[in-house]
PDB file of C-alpha atoms in Angstrom:
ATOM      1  CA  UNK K   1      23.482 -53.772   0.789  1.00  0.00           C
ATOM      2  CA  UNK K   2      26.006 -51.645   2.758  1.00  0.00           C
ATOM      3  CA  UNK K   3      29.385 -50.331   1.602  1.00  0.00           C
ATOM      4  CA  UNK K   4      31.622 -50.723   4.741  1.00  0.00           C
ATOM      5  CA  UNK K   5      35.236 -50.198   5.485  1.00  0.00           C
ATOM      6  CA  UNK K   6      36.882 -53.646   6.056  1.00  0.00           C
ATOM      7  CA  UNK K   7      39.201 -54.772   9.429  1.00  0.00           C
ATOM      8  CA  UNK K   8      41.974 -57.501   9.519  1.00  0.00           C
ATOM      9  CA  UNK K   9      39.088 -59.307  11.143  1.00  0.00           C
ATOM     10  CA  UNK K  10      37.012 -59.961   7.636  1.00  0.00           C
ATOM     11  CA  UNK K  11      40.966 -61.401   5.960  1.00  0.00           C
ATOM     12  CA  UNK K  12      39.673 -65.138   6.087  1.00  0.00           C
ATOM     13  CA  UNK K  13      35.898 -64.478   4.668  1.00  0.00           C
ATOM     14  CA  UNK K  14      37.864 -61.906   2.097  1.00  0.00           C
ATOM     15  CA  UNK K  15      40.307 -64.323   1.131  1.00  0.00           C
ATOM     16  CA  UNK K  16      37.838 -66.752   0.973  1.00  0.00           C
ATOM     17  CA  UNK K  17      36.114 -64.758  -1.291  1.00  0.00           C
ATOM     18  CA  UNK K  18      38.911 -64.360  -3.153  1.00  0.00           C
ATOM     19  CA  UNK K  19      39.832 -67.417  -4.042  1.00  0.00           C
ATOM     20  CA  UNK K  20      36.185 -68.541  -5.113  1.00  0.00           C
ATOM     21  CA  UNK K  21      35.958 -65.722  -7.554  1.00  0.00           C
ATOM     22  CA  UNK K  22      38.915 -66.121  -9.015  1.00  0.00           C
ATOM     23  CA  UNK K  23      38.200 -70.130  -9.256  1.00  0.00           C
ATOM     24  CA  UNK K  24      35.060 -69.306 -11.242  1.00  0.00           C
ATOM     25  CA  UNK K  25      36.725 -66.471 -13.752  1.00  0.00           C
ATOM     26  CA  UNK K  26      40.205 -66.903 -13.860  1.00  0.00           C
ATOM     27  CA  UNK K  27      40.717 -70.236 -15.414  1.00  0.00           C
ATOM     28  CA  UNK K  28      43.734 -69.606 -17.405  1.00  0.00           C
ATOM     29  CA  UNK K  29      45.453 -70.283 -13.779  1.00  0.00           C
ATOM     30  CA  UNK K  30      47.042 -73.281 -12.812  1.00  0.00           C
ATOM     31  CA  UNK K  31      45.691 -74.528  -8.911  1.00  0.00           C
ATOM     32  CA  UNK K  32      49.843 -73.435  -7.846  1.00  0.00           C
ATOM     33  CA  UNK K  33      49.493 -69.856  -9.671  1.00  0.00           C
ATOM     34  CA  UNK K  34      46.388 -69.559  -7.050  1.00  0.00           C
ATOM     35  CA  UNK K  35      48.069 -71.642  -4.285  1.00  0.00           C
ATOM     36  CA  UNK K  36      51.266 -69.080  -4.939  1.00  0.00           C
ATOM     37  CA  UNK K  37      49.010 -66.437  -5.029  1.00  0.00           C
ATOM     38  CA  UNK K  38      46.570 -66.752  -2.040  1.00  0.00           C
ATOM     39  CA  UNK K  39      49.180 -65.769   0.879  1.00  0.00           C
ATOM     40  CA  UNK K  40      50.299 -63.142  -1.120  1.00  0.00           C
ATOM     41  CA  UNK K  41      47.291 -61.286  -0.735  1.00  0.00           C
ATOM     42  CA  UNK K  42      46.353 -62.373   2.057  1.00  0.00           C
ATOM     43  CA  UNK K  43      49.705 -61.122   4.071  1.00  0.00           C
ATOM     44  CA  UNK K  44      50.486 -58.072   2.122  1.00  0.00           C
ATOM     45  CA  UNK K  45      48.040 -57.035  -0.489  1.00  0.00           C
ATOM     46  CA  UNK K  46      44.960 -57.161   1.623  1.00  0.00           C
ATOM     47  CA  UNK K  47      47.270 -54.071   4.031  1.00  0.00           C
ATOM     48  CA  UNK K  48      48.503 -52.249   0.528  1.00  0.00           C
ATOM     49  CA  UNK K  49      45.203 -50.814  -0.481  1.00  0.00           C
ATOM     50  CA  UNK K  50      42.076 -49.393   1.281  1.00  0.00           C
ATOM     51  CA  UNK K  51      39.633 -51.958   1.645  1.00  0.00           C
ATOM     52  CA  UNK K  52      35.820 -51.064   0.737  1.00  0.00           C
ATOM     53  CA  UNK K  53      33.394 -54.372   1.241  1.00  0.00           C
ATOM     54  CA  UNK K  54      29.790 -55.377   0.737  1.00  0.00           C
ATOM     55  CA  UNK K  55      27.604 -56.154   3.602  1.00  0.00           C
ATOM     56  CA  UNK K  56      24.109 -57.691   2.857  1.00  0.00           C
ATOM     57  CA  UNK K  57      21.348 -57.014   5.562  1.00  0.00           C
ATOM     58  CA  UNK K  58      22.395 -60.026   7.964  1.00  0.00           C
ATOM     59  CA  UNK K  59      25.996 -58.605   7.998  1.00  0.00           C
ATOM     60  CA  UNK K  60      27.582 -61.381   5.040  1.00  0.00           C
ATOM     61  CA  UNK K  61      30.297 -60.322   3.174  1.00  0.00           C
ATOM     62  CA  UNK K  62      29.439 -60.311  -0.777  1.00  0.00           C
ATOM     63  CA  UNK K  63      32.573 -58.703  -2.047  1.00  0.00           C
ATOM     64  CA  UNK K  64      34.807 -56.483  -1.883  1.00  0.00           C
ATOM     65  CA  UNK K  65      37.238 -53.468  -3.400  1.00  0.00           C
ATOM     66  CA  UNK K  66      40.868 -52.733  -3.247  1.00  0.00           C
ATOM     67  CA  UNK K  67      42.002 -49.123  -3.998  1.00  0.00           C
ATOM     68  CA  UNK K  68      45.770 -47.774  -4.327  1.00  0.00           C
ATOM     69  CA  UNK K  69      46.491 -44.441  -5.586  1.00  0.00           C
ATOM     70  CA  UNK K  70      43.813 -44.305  -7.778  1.00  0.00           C
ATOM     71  CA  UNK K  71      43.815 -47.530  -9.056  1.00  0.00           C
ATOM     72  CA  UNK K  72      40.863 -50.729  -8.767  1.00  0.00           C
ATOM     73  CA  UNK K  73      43.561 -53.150  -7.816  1.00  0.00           C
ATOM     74  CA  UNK K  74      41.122 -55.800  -6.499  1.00  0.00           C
ATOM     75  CA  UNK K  75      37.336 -56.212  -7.003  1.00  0.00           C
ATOM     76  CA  UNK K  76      36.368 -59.752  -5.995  1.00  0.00           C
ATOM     77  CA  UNK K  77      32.575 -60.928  -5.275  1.00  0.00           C
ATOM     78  CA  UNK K  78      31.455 -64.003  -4.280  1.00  0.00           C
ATOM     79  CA  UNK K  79      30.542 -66.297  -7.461  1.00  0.00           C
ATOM     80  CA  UNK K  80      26.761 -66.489  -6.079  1.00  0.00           C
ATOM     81  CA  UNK K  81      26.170 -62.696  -6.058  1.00  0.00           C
ATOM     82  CA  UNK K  82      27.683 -62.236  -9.219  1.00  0.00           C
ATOM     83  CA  UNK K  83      25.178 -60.404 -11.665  1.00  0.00           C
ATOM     84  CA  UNK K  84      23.429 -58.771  -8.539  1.00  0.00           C
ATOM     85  CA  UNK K  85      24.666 -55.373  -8.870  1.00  0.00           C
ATOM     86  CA  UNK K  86      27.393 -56.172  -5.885  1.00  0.00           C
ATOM     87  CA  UNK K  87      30.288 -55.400  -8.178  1.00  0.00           C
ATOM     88  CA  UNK K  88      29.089 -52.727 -10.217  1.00  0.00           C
ATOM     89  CA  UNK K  89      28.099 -51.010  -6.448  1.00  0.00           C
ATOM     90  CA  UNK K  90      31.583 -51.332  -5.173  1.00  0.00           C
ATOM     91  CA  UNK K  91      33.372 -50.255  -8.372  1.00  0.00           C
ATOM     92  CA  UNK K  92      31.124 -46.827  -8.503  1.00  0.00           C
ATOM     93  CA  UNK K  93      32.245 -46.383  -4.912  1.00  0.00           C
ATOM     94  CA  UNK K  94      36.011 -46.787  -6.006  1.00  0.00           C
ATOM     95  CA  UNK K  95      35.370 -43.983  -8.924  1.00  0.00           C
ATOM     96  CA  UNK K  96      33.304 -41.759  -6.593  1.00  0.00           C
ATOM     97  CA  UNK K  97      34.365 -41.665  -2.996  1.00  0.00           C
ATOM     98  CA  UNK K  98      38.307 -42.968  -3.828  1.00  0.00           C
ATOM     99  CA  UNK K  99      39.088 -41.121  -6.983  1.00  0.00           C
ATOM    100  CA  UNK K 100      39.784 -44.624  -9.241  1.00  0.00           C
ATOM    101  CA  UNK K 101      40.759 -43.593 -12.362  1.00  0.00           C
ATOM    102  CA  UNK K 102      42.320 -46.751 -13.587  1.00  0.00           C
ATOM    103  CA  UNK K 103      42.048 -50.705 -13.435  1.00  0.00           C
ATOM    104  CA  UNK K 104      44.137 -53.225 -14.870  1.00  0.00           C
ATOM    105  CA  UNK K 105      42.407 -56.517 -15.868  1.00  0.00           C
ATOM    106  CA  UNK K 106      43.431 -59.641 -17.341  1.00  0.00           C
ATOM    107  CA  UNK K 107      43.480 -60.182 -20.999  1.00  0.00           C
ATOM    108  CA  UNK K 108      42.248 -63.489 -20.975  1.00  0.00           C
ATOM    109  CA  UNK K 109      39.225 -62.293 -18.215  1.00  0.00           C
ATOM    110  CA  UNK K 110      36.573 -61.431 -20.800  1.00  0.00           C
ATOM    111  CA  UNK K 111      33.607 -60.623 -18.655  1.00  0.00           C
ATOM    112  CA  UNK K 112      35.971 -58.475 -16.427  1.00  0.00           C
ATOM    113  CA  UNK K 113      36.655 -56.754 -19.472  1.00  0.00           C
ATOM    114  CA  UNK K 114      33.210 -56.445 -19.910  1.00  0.00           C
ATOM    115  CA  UNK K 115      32.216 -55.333 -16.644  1.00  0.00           C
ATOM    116  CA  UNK K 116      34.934 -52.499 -17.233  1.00  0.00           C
ATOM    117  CA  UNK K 117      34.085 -51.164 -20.155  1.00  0.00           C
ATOM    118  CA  UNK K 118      30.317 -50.856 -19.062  1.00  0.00           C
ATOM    119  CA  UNK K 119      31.178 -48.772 -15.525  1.00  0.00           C
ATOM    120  CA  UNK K 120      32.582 -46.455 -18.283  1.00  0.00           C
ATOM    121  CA  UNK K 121      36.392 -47.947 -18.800  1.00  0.00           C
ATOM    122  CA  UNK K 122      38.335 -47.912 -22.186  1.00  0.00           C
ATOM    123  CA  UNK K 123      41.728 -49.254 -23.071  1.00  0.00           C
ATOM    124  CA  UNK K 124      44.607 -47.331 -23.065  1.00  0.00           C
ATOM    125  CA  UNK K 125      47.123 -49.734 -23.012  1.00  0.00           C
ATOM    126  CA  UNK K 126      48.714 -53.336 -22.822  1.00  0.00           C
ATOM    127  CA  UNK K 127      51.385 -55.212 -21.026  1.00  0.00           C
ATOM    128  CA  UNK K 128      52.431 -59.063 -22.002  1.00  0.00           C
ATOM    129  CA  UNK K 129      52.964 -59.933 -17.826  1.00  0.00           C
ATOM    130  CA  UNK K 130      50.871 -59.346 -15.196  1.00  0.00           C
ATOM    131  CA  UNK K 131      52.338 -57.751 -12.109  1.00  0.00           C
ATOM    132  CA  UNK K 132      53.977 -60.408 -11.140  1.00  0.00           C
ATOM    133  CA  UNK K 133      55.853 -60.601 -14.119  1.00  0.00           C
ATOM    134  CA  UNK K 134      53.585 -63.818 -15.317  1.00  0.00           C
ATOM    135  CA  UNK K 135      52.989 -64.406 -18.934  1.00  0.00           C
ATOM    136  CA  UNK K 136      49.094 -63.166 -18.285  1.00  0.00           C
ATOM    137  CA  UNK K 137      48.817 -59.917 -20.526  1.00  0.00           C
ATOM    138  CA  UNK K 138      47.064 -57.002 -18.603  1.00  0.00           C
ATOM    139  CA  UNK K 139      44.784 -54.864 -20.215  1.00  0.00           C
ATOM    140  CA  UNK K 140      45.176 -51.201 -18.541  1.00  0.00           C
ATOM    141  CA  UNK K 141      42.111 -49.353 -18.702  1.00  0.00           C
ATOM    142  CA  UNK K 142      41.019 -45.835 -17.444  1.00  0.00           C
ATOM    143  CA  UNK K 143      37.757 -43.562 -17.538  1.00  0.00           C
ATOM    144  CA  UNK K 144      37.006 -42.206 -20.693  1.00  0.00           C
TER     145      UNK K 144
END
């Protein structure tokens, strides 16, 4: 597995990405919260953070990392490389190469919370919306 920076070129495989991931772990949304959601980050969140993706040996993407001043904003992997150390490789990148410090997650994402709290997250605080001012509490978590 490779850790390579990501062009506008990989959008529709990330997106696609995207959208299976959060079909398999974010089931407290409705099919128009993700049908709102998908051009959203497809047109402007993919270009607000710095990009980090997995590459197997034959060039597929497995998943990928968002990064914003700090922050894990997006970690996505593709539900059949889940548990294959594709996440937990992209989120040590994030802490050591892009200075992440912090992570939100959803509340109602338990094995996001989890994966969080094993790379060495704790919580520090809570909001009742998510960023979008949903009614999804977001758990905000940081490096102990």
């Amino acid at each position: 597995m490779q850790l390579v920076s990501v062009s506008r070129n990989d959008y529709p495989r990330l997106i696609q990405i995207w959208e299976a991931s959060v079909r398999a772990t974010h089931d407290f949304l409705s099919e128009s919260a993700i049908l709102t959601l998908k051009p959203l980050i497809l047109e402007q969140y993919f270009d607000a953070v710095n990009l980090t993706a997995a590459r197997n040996d034959a060039g597929e993407l497995l998943g990928f990392s968002g990064v914003a001043d700090g922050n894990l904003e997006m970690l996505f992997i593709a539900p059949e490389q889940r548990g294959q150390g594709v996440g937990a490789a992209l989120c040590r990148h994030a802490i050591e190469h892009q200075a992440v410090t912090k992570v939100d997650v959803n509340e109602q994402n338990p094995q996001a919370i989890g994966f969080y709290l094993r790379m060495g997250f704790e919580q520090v605080g809570r909001s009742e919306l998510d960023g979008q001012g949903n009614p999804f509490p977001l758990l905000h978590l940081a490096l102990a």
